[in-house]
Short mmCIF file of C-alpha atoms in Angstrom, two decimals:
data_model
loop_
_atom_site.label_atom_id
_atom_site.label_comp_id
_atom_site.label_asym_id
_atom_site.label_seq_id
_atom_site.Cartn_x
_atom_site.Cartn_y
_atom_site.Cartn_z
CA UNK L 1 0.00 0.00 0.00
CA UNK L 2 1.39 3.37 -1.02
CA UNK L 3 1.67 6.07 1.56
CA UNK L 4 -0.12 9.38 1.24
CA UNK L 5 3.05 11.25 0.31
CA UNK L 6 3.60 9.10 -2.81
CA UNK L 7 -0.06 9.48 -3.76
CA UNK L 8 0.15 13.25 -3.52
CA UNK L 9 3.35 13.20 -5.62
CA UNK L 10 1.68 11.15 -8.36
CA UNK L 11 -1.35 13.44 -8.40
CA UNK L 12 0.90 16.48 -8.62
CA UNK L 13 2.76 15.05 -11.60
CA UNK L 14 -0.55 14.24 -13.28
CA UNK L 15 -1.83 17.74 -12.70
CA UNK L 16 1.38 19.19 -14.14
CA UNK L 17 1.01 17.00 -17.22
CA UNK L 18 -2.58 18.19 -17.69
CA UNK L 19 -1.47 21.80 -17.21
CA UNK L 20 1.25 21.43 -19.85
CA UNK L 21 -1.18 19.88 -22.33
CA UNK L 22 -3.67 22.64 -21.66
CA UNK L 23 -1.05 25.38 -22.10
CA UNK L 24 0.23 23.75 -25.29
CA UNK L 25 -3.32 23.53 -26.65
CA UNK L 26 -4.03 27.14 -25.66
CA UNK L 27 -0.77 28.29 -27.24
CA UNK L 28 -1.71 26.69 -30.56
CA UNK L 29 -5.03 28.57 -30.62
CA UNK L 30 -3.35 31.85 -29.69
CA UNK L 31 -0.80 31.33 -32.47
CA UNK L 32 -3.61 30.79 -34.99
CA UNK L 33 -5.36 34.01 -33.90
CA UNK L 34 -2.14 36.05 -33.98
CA UNK L 35 -1.28 34.68 -37.45
CA UNK L 36 -4.76 35.52 -38.73
CA UNK L 37 -4.56 39.09 -37.37
CA UNK L 38 -1.09 39.57 -38.87
CA UNK L 39 -2.08 38.37 -42.33
CA UNK L 40 -5.32 40.36 -42.19
CA UNK L 41 -3.30 43.56 -41.73
CA UNK L 42 -1.12 43.05 -44.81
CA UNK L 43 -1.69 44.87 -48.11
CA UNK L 44 -0.78 42.59 -51.01
CA UNK L 45 -0.74 42.98 -54.78
CA UNK L 46 -1.54 39.76 -56.60
CA UNK L 47 0.21 39.35 -59.96
CA UNK L 48 -1.04 36.93 -62.64
CA UNK L 49 -4.13 36.06 -60.59
CA UNK L 50 -5.83 35.00 -63.82
CA UNK L 51 -3.65 31.87 -63.90
CA UNK L 52 -5.44 30.43 -60.88
CA UNK L 53 -8.89 31.91 -61.50
CA UNK L 54 -9.06 30.57 -65.06
CA UNK L 55 -8.22 27.05 -63.86
CA UNK L 56 -10.70 27.19 -60.98
CA UNK L 57 -13.49 28.63 -63.13
CA UNK L 58 -13.24 25.55 -65.36
CA UNK L 59 -13.13 23.18 -62.39
CA UNK L 60 -9.50 22.32 -63.08
CA UNK L 61 -7.19 21.01 -60.35
CA UNK L 62 -3.54 21.85 -59.82
CA UNK L 63 -0.55 21.46 -57.53
CA UNK L 64 0.45 24.78 -55.97
CA UNK L 65 4.17 24.84 -55.09
CA UNK L 66 6.02 27.51 -53.06
CA UNK L 67 9.14 27.70 -50.92
CA UNK L 68 8.90 26.73 -47.26
CA UNK L 69 10.28 30.08 -46.05
CA UNK L 70 7.52 32.06 -47.81
CA UNK L 71 4.60 29.90 -46.78
CA UNK L 72 3.05 32.06 -44.03
CA UNK L 73 1.06 34.48 -46.19
CA UNK L 74 0.59 32.03 -49.08
CA UNK L 75 -1.23 29.59 -46.78
CA UNK L 76 -3.44 32.43 -45.55
CA UNK L 77 -4.15 33.81 -49.03
CA UNK L 78 -5.43 30.48 -50.37
CA UNK L 79 -7.53 29.57 -47.33
CA UNK L 80 -10.82 29.81 -49.28
CA UNK L 81 -9.71 27.83 -52.34
CA UNK L 82 -10.64 24.40 -51.00
CA UNK L 83 -7.06 23.13 -51.04
CA UNK L 84 -5.53 20.03 -49.55
CA UNK L 85 -2.17 20.65 -47.85
CA UNK L 86 0.81 18.40 -47.25
CA UNK L 87 2.22 18.94 -43.74
CA UNK L 88 5.07 17.09 -42.04
CA UNK L 89 4.54 14.75 -39.07
CA UNK L 90 6.79 16.82 -36.80
CA UNK L 91 5.70 18.83 -33.73
CA UNK L 92 5.92 22.02 -35.81
CA UNK L 93 3.79 20.29 -38.41
CA UNK L 94 1.13 19.61 -35.76
CA UNK L 95 0.92 23.33 -34.98
CA UNK L 96 0.67 24.18 -38.69
CA UNK L 97 -1.97 21.49 -39.20
CA UNK L 98 -4.24 23.04 -36.58
CA UNK L 99 -3.93 26.46 -38.20
CA UNK L 100 -4.62 25.12 -41.68
CA UNK L 101 -7.67 23.21 -40.48
CA UNK L 102 -8.98 26.44 -38.95
CA UNK L 103 -8.55 27.99 -42.39
CA UNK L 104 -10.48 25.25 -44.16
CA UNK L 105 -7.66 23.11 -45.58
CA UNK L 106 -7.81 19.33 -45.86
CA UNK L 107 -4.54 18.37 -44.13
CA UNK L 108 -2.45 15.39 -45.25
CA UNK L 109 0.37 14.43 -42.88
CA UNK L 110 3.63 13.19 -44.35
CA UNK L 111 6.78 14.22 -46.25
CA UNK L 112 9.43 12.89 -48.55
CA UNK L 113 11.40 11.61 -45.54
CA UNK L 114 8.56 10.27 -43.34
CA UNK L 115 5.37 8.71 -44.63
CA UNK L 116 6.23 9.78 -48.16
CA UNK L 117 4.65 6.95 -50.19
CA UNK L 118 1.48 6.95 -48.12
CA UNK L 119 1.27 10.75 -48.34
CA UNK L 120 1.72 10.58 -52.13
CA UNK L 121 -1.24 8.22 -52.43
CA UNK L 122 -3.37 10.41 -50.14
CA UNK L 123 -2.51 13.51 -52.17
CA UNK L 124 -3.41 11.76 -55.41
CA UNK L 125 -6.71 10.68 -53.84
CA UNK L 126 -7.39 14.29 -52.75
CA UNK L 127 -6.83 15.53 -56.31
CA UNK L 128 -9.17 12.90 -57.71
CA UNK L 129 -11.76 13.88 -55.07
CA UNK L 130 -11.79 17.46 -56.35
CA UNK L 131 -9.21 19.21 -54.16
CA UNK L 132 -6.33 21.20 -55.55
CA UNK L 133 -3.12 20.65 -53.60
CA UNK L 134 -0.60 22.96 -51.89
CA UNK L 135 2.95 21.80 -51.14
CA UNK L 136 6.33 23.24 -50.11
CA UNK L 137 8.76 21.25 -52.29
CA UNK L 138 11.85 22.08 -50.18
CA UNK L 139 10.20 21.18 -46.86
CA UNK L 140 10.15 20.14 -44.15
CA UNK L 141 13.92 20.30 -43.53
CA UNK L 142 15.53 21.55 -46.71
CA UNK L 143 18.05 22.11 -48.12
CA UNK L 144 17.09 25.74 -48.72
CA UNK L 145 15.43 26.28 -52.12
CA UNK L 146 16.22 22.76 -53.29
CA UNK L 147 13.15 21.13 -54.81
CA UNK L 148 12.38 17.52 -54.03
CA UNK L 149 10.79 15.21 -56.56
CA UNK L 150 7.43 14.77 -54.77
CA UNK L 151 5.51 17.70 -56.30
CA UNK L 152 6.78 16.92 -59.81
CA UNK L 153 5.95 13.21 -59.56
CA UNK L 154 2.49 14.02 -58.21
CA UNK L 155 1.73 16.44 -61.06
CA UNK L 156 3.02 13.88 -63.56
CA UNK L 157 1.07 10.99 -62.01
CA UNK L 158 -2.26 12.85 -61.87
CA UNK L 159 -1.88 14.88 -65.08
CA UNK L 160 -2.60 18.21 -63.39
CA UNK L 161 -0.54 21.38 -63.93
CA UNK L 162 2.07 22.58 -61.47
CA UNK L 163 1.47 26.22 -60.46
CA UNK L 164 4.47 27.99 -58.95
CA UNK L 165 3.83 30.76 -56.43
CA UNK L 166 6.00 33.26 -54.52
CA UNK L 167 5.43 36.14 -52.11
CA UNK L 168 7.64 38.91 -50.73
CA UNK L 169 7.10 41.86 -48.38
CA UNK L 170 8.83 45.20 -48.08
CA UNK L 171 9.15 44.89 -44.31
CA UNK L 172 9.78 41.43 -42.90
CA UNK L 173 11.63 39.54 -40.21
CA UNK L 174 14.00 36.80 -41.41
CA UNK L 175 14.51 33.95 -38.96
CA UNK L 176 17.85 32.14 -38.71
CA UNK L 177 16.28 28.85 -39.70
CA UNK L 178 17.27 26.53 -42.55
CA UNK L 179 14.48 27.98 -44.74
CA UNK L 180 15.17 31.64 -43.76
CA UNK L 181 11.54 31.85 -42.71
CA UNK L 182 9.93 35.21 -43.50
CA UNK L 183 7.47 36.90 -41.11
CA UNK L 184 5.92 40.06 -42.58
CA UNK L 185 5.77 43.11 -40.33
CA UNK L 186 2.12 44.05 -39.51
CA UNK L 187 0.53 46.36 -42.12
CA UNK L 188 3.41 45.81 -44.52
CA UNK L 189 3.03 45.93 -48.32
CA UNK L 190 3.77 42.85 -50.38
CA UNK L 191 3.46 40.98 -53.66
CA UNK L 192 2.11 37.52 -54.39
CA UNK L 193 2.85 36.23 -57.88
CA UNK L 194 1.89 33.14 -59.87
CA UNK L 195 3.88 31.50 -62.64
CA UNK L 196 2.39 30.01 -65.77
CA UNK L 197 1.10 26.41 -65.47
CA UNK L 198 3.75 23.72 -65.97
CA UNK L 199 2.68 20.34 -67.34
CA UNK L 200 4.96 17.37 -66.65
CA UNK L 201 5.15 14.99 -69.61
CA UNK L 202 4.12 11.41 -68.68
CA UNK L 203 6.99 9.98 -70.72
CA UNK L 204 9.73 11.66 -68.64
CA UNK L 205 11.77 9.42 -66.35
CA UNK L 206 15.28 8.99 -65.01
CA UNK L 207 17.73 11.73 -66.01
CA UNK L 208 15.14 13.52 -68.13
CA UNK L 209 12.80 13.83 -65.14
CA UNK L 210 15.71 15.01 -62.96
CA UNK L 211 16.53 17.68 -65.54
CA UNK L 212 12.89 18.78 -65.56
CA UNK L 213 12.96 18.99 -61.76
CA UNK L 214 16.04 21.24 -61.82
CA UNK L 215 14.42 23.42 -64.52
CA UNK L 216 11.28 23.91 -62.42
CA UNK L 217 13.45 24.60 -59.37
CA UNK L 218 15.15 27.43 -61.29
CA UNK L 219 11.75 28.74 -62.38
CA UNK L 220 10.56 28.92 -58.77
CA UNK L 221 13.78 30.67 -57.71
CA UNK L 222 13.33 33.15 -60.57
CA UNK L 223 9.71 33.74 -59.56
CA UNK L 224 10.86 34.39 -55.99
CA UNK L 225 13.39 36.94 -57.28
CA UNK L 226 10.71 38.55 -59.48
CA UNK L 227 8.43 38.97 -56.47
CA UNK L 228 11.26 40.69 -54.61
CA UNK L 229 11.91 42.95 -57.61
CA UNK L 230 8.23 43.88 -57.83
CA UNK L 231 8.22 44.80 -54.15
CA UNK L 232 11.27 47.02 -54.67
CA UNK L 233 9.93 48.61 -57.87
CA UNK L 234 6.52 49.30 -56.31
CA UNK L 235 8.02 51.41 -53.53
CA UNK L 236 7.27 54.66 -55.37
CA UNK L 237 3.62 53.71 -55.87
CA UNK L 238 3.18 52.59 -52.27
CA UNK L 239 4.79 55.77 -50.96
CA UNK L 240 1.87 57.67 -52.47
CA UNK L 241 -0.42 56.00 -49.91
CA UNK L 242 -0.73 57.49 -46.42
CA UNK L 243 1.49 55.78 -43.89
CA UNK L 244 -0.09 52.85 -42.11
CA UNK L 245 0.75 54.17 -38.65
CA UNK L 246 0.22 50.66 -37.34
CA UNK L 247 0.78 51.67 -33.72
CA UNK L 248 -1.99 54.25 -34.01
CA UNK L 249 -4.23 51.71 -35.71
CA UNK L 250 -3.83 49.19 -32.91
CA UNK L 251 -4.51 51.89 -30.33
CA UNK L 252 -7.59 53.07 -32.24
CA UNK L 253 -8.88 49.56 -32.96
CA UNK L 254 -11.22 49.49 -29.90
CA UNK L 255 -12.72 52.83 -30.95
CA UNK L 256 -13.11 51.55 -34.51
CA UNK L 257 -14.87 48.47 -33.15
CA UNK L 258 -17.36 50.60 -31.21
CA UNK L 259 -17.85 52.83 -34.26
CA UNK L 260 -18.54 49.79 -36.44
CA UNK L 261 -21.07 48.44 -33.95
CA UNK L 262 -22.85 51.80 -33.88
CA UNK L 263 -23.00 52.06 -37.68
CA UNK L 264 -24.19 48.46 -37.91
CA UNK L 265 -27.03 49.07 -35.44
CA UNK L 266 -28.05 52.23 -37.32
CA UNK L 267 -28.16 50.37 -40.65
CA UNK L 268 -30.13 47.53 -39.07
CA UNK L 269 -32.72 50.00 -37.74
CA UNK L 270 -33.16 51.39 -41.26
CA UNK L 271 -33.32 47.89 -42.75
CA UNK L 272 -36.11 46.75 -40.41
CA UNK L 273 -38.00 50.04 -40.70
CA UNK L 274 -37.64 51.45 -37.18
CA UNK L 275 -35.81 54.40 -38.70
CA UNK L 276 -37.79 55.78 -41.63
CA UNK L 277 -36.60 56.89 -45.06
CA UNK L 278 -38.49 59.81 -46.60
CA UNK L 279 -39.49 59.22 -50.23
CA UNK L 280 -39.71 62.26 -52.50
CA UNK L 281 -42.00 62.32 -55.58
CA UNK L 282 -39.05 62.64 -58.00
CA UNK L 283 -36.21 60.21 -58.83
CA UNK L 284 -33.24 60.40 -56.46
CA UNK L 285 -29.81 59.15 -57.57
CA UNK L 286 -27.13 58.78 -54.92
CA UNK L 287 -23.42 58.89 -55.77
CA UNK L 288 -21.29 57.94 -52.79
CA UNK L 289 -18.49 55.77 -51.51
CA UNK L 290 -17.49 53.53 -48.63
CA UNK L 291 -14.48 55.55 -47.48
CA UNK L 292 -13.70 59.06 -46.33
CA UNK L 293 -11.68 61.00 -48.87
CA UNK L 294 -11.68 61.36 -52.63
CA UNK L 295 -12.70 58.49 -54.88
CA UNK L 296 -13.81 60.56 -57.87
CA UNK L 297 -17.39 61.38 -56.88
CA UNK L 298 -17.32 64.99 -58.13
CA UNK L 299 -16.34 64.11 -61.74
CA UNK L 300 -19.13 61.50 -61.87
CA UNK L 301 -21.70 63.91 -60.40
CA UNK L 302 -20.60 66.47 -62.98
CA UNK L 303 -20.89 63.96 -65.82
CA UNK L 304 -24.35 62.75 -64.75
CA UNK L 305 -25.63 66.29 -64.26
CA UNK L 306 -24.55 67.23 -67.80
CA UNK L 307 -25.95 64.02 -69.26
CA UNK L 308 -29.36 64.37 -67.58
CA UNK L 309 -29.64 68.05 -68.52
CA UNK L 310 -28.92 67.17 -72.16
CA UNK L 311 -31.77 64.64 -71.97
CA UNK L 312 -34.15 67.37 -70.84
CA UNK L 313 -34.21 66.74 -67.09
CA UNK L 314 -34.23 69.62 -64.63
CA UNK L 315 -31.41 68.48 -62.35
CA UNK L 316 -30.55 69.64 -58.85
CA UNK L 317 -27.54 68.44 -56.88
CA UNK L 318 -27.96 68.04 -53.12
CA UNK L 319 -24.71 68.50 -51.20
CA UNK L 320 -23.83 68.94 -47.55
CA UNK L 321 -21.09 71.41 -48.50
CA UNK L 322 -18.11 69.84 -46.80
CA UNK L 323 -15.75 72.48 -45.38
CA UNK L 324 -18.19 75.40 -45.44
CA UNK L 325 -18.53 77.71 -42.43
CA UNK L 326 -22.10 78.86 -43.07
CA UNK L 327 -25.30 77.31 -41.75
CA UNK L 328 -28.72 76.59 -43.18
CA UNK L 329 -29.56 76.28 -46.86
CA UNK L 330 -27.28 77.84 -49.47
CA UNK L 331 -28.18 77.93 -53.18
CA UNK L 332 -25.35 77.71 -55.69
CA UNK L 333 -26.73 78.42 -59.15
CA UNK L 334 -25.27 80.89 -61.60
CA UNK L 335 -28.36 81.99 -63.54
CA UNK L 336 -30.52 82.77 -60.50
CA UNK L 337 -28.07 84.85 -58.53
CA UNK L 338 -27.94 88.60 -58.85
CA UNK L 339 -25.03 90.02 -60.87
CA UNK L 340 -24.07 86.45 -61.79
CA UNK L 341 -22.10 86.04 -58.56
CA UNK L 342 -21.50 82.68 -56.93
CA UNK L 343 -21.14 82.23 -53.18
CA UNK L 344 -17.64 81.93 -51.79
CA UNK L 345 -16.22 78.53 -50.92
CA UNK L 346 -16.48 79.28 -47.19
CA UNK L 347 -20.22 79.81 -47.66
CA UNK L 348 -21.04 76.80 -49.83
CA UNK L 349 -18.00 74.51 -49.93
CA UNK L 350 -15.54 74.13 -52.79
CA UNK L 351 -17.14 71.13 -54.56
CA UNK L 352 -20.65 72.68 -54.92
CA UNK L 353 -18.95 75.82 -56.21
CA UNK L 354 -17.01 73.81 -58.80
CA UNK L 355 -20.15 71.97 -59.96
CA UNK L 356 -22.17 75.15 -60.44
CA UNK L 357 -19.27 76.84 -62.25
CA UNK L 358 -18.66 74.01 -64.72
CA UNK L 359 -22.22 72.84 -65.48
CA UNK L 360 -24.05 75.87 -66.84
CA UNK L 361 -27.52 76.27 -65.36
CA UNK L 362 -27.11 73.55 -62.75
CA UNK L 363 -28.74 74.14 -59.39
CA UNK L 364 -26.76 72.99 -56.36
CA UNK L 365 -28.46 73.12 -52.96
CA UNK L 366 -26.17 72.97 -49.94
CA UNK L 367 -27.71 71.74 -46.68
CA UNK L 368 -26.78 69.04 -44.19
CA UNK L 369 -30.46 67.96 -44.24
CA UNK L 370 -30.84 66.56 -47.76
CA UNK L 371 -34.55 65.90 -47.20
CA UNK L 372 -35.09 69.61 -46.68
CA UNK L 373 -32.85 70.63 -49.59
CA UNK L 374 -34.61 68.15 -51.89
CA UNK L 375 -38.02 69.63 -51.11
CA UNK L 376 -36.54 73.11 -51.55
CA UNK L 377 -35.13 72.21 -54.99
CA UNK L 378 -38.50 70.86 -56.16
CA UNK L 379 -40.64 73.72 -54.86
CA UNK L 380 -38.35 76.64 -55.78
CA UNK L 381 -36.53 75.41 -58.91
CA UNK L 382 -38.87 72.78 -60.33
CA UNK L 383 -36.27 70.01 -60.08
CA UNK L 384 -37.57 66.70 -61.41
CA UNK L 385 -34.46 64.62 -60.66
CA UNK L 386 -32.11 64.91 -57.69
CA UNK L 387 -28.45 63.92 -57.52
CA UNK L 388 -27.37 63.12 -53.98
CA UNK L 389 -23.66 63.95 -53.69
CA UNK L 390 -21.82 61.70 -51.20
CA UNK L 391 -25.11 60.13 -50.19
CA UNK L 392 -24.44 56.42 -49.61
CA UNK L 393 -24.45 56.81 -45.81
CA UNK L 394 -27.33 59.33 -45.83
CA UNK L 395 -30.18 56.86 -45.39
CA UNK L 396 -32.84 59.31 -44.20
CA UNK L 397 -33.71 60.04 -47.85
CA UNK L 398 -34.89 57.20 -50.08
CA UNK L 399 -32.96 56.88 -53.32
CA UNK L 400 -34.03 55.12 -56.52
CA UNK L 401 -30.47 54.38 -57.65
CA UNK L 402 -27.44 53.81 -55.42
CA UNK L 403 -24.07 54.28 -57.18
CA UNK L 404 -21.01 53.48 -55.05
CA UNK L 405 -17.46 54.40 -56.04
CA UNK L 406 -14.41 52.43 -54.88
CA UNK L 407 -10.86 53.76 -55.26
CA UNK L 408 -8.80 51.17 -57.13
CA UNK L 409 -5.53 52.57 -55.75
CA UNK L 410 -6.64 52.10 -52.14
CA UNK L 411 -8.33 48.69 -51.81
CA UNK L 412 -11.37 49.11 -49.57
CA UNK L 413 -11.22 45.50 -48.34
CA UNK L 414 -7.86 46.31 -46.72
CA UNK L 415 -9.01 49.56 -45.13
CA UNK L 416 -9.86 49.57 -41.39
CA UNK L 417 -12.95 51.32 -40.06
CA UNK L 418 -12.82 54.91 -38.85
CA UNK L 419 -10.92 56.23 -36.94
CA UNK L 420 -8.25 53.54 -37.36
CA UNK L 421 -8.65 53.80 -41.14
CA UNK L 422 -10.84 55.55 -43.70
CA UNK L 423 -13.67 53.05 -44.17
CA UNK L 424 -17.07 54.37 -43.08
CA UNK L 425 -18.96 51.09 -42.73
CA UNK L 426 -18.73 47.34 -43.17
CA UNK L 427 -18.10 45.84 -46.60
CA UNK L 428 -21.44 44.02 -46.46
CA UNK L 429 -23.06 47.46 -46.82
CA UNK L 430 -22.13 47.25 -50.51
CA UNK L 431 -25.19 45.01 -50.87
CA UNK L 432 -27.23 48.24 -50.89
CA UNK L 433 -25.45 49.37 -54.06
CA UNK L 434 -27.20 49.14 -57.43
CA UNK L 435 -24.02 49.99 -59.35
CA UNK L 436 -20.38 49.80 -58.20
CA UNK L 437 -17.70 51.82 -60.01
CA UNK L 438 -14.00 51.04 -59.61
CA UNK L 439 -12.31 54.41 -60.14
CA UNK L 440 -8.70 55.20 -61.14
CA UNK L 441 -8.55 51.73 -62.66
CA UNK L 442 -5.60 52.25 -65.01
CA UNK L 443 -3.60 49.46 -63.36
CA UNK L 444 -4.95 46.21 -64.81
CA UNK L 445 -3.36 44.01 -62.15
CA UNK L 446 -4.78 46.00 -59.24
CA UNK L 447 -8.17 46.22 -60.97
CA UNK L 448 -8.46 42.44 -61.35
CA UNK L 449 -7.47 41.89 -57.72
CA UNK L 450 -9.91 44.47 -56.36
CA UNK L 451 -12.75 43.27 -58.57
CA UNK L 452 -12.34 39.71 -57.32
CA UNK L 453 -12.50 40.94 -53.71
CA UNK L 454 -15.51 43.21 -54.33
CA UNK L 455 -17.49 40.46 -56.03
CA UNK L 456 -17.52 38.58 -52.72
CA UNK L 457 -19.81 41.29 -51.33
CA UNK L 458 -21.83 42.61 -54.28
CA UNK L 459 -24.29 41.38 -56.84
CA UNK L 460 -24.56 44.74 -58.59
CA UNK L 461 -22.95 45.51 -61.97
CA UNK L 462 -19.29 46.53 -61.65
CA UNK L 463 -17.70 49.15 -63.92
CA UNK L 464 -14.24 50.69 -64.23
CA UNK L 465 -13.27 54.31 -64.86
CA UNK L 466 -9.91 55.91 -65.62
CA UNK L 467 -8.99 59.46 -64.65
CA UNK L 468 -7.18 61.49 -67.30
CA UNK L 469 -6.44 65.25 -67.35
CA UNK L 470 -8.83 67.28 -69.50
CA UNK L 471 -6.34 70.13 -69.89
CA UNK L 472 -3.08 71.47 -68.55
CA UNK L 473 -3.05 75.05 -67.27
CA UNK L 474 0.02 77.14 -66.60
CA UNK L 475 -0.63 80.38 -64.67
CA UNK L 476 0.87 83.48 -66.21
CA UNK L 477 3.55 85.18 -64.17
CA UNK L 478 4.74 88.74 -64.53
#
């Protein structure tokens, strides 16, 4: 019979074992959350995205291959693609497996050095079952950037293309591990690039297959270098964006959360009818955006005002007159003012002044209460169509057409809510839009990336516009 001291000692060891298992389990969940938050903060350009989208649109499967040291963001980026992932049977592999399962991956445990043949069969089965496959061909232990035969043999065996992928970030931490593992700095800018599909000929074997392996290895190294070059070359473009100020964003995140909750409750009250929209007896067209700042609303308002006037409509623009110092209702309309004088910008705001100056005969009513200014425009100027400038968030007035502009150079899906960022409300609010316009869309690569993200939230038609100068003016100097 054991004495009480030994019993207590055994219980203590058992409790310690349970505590360690609990802490290890908790640590794995914390790591997943931290990784998700980190990747969510990154701003990434995707190059050659059509390679993957064209395959997936046709139901085609593929083997996605990328270097082990660059896998962090690549795993995150493809989390909604229904991929199967090959992960080693090591302790580190167990941690990665949990994260990938959280992200929706089908995880296959094994590697070229442990469980390789079984893993190969499981991967082939996953491809036949409809999953594409993701693999790090130099993992799990290297050597660094040396491709093993597994990915090539799998692509050859199943007859699916091999898609090479690489990612790089301007600011990153390089670990002193065999793979020189890269951890992007929060809110860093980066590039993810795809190579063209590579088909492995079924007839290749022996030295010919080895030569093909080395050729693909060089292609992946070249793609990695190209991603780095794109990051370096894009520095001028990215410098045109406001600084992330990630410390400020983290500090303001709780305020942004409260702001988002408040906006969400307000929208819900309008959706269920507890807050009422006033409907005017004339058509109302709203032109707005999802972010604070310029997205190109004024040029579109100007264009629509001209177009509708040419079609015989009596148009009035309703504006809140951002930046004005006056109060109440201010009318900005050249023909109706005495001595043809327009109000000053401090009285009406600079954008209403610009609209009235450029569009001859256009009536612009400035008032923070657009319901009141709409009634004023109808009763005093006979307006039979109203353009609501910057009106997407102004839900007190019913609109018959909701046009929302999104700045292509500042992806809205990466923008935090106010005050941590510039976004005014949740992306799901885009469901209220009847038309979405991607402005400043001269960059084809950025346009494709942003369109694919926006289509996750909208069912409305999506258009692109490009801004070009109408004229160049040089002031005369004495």
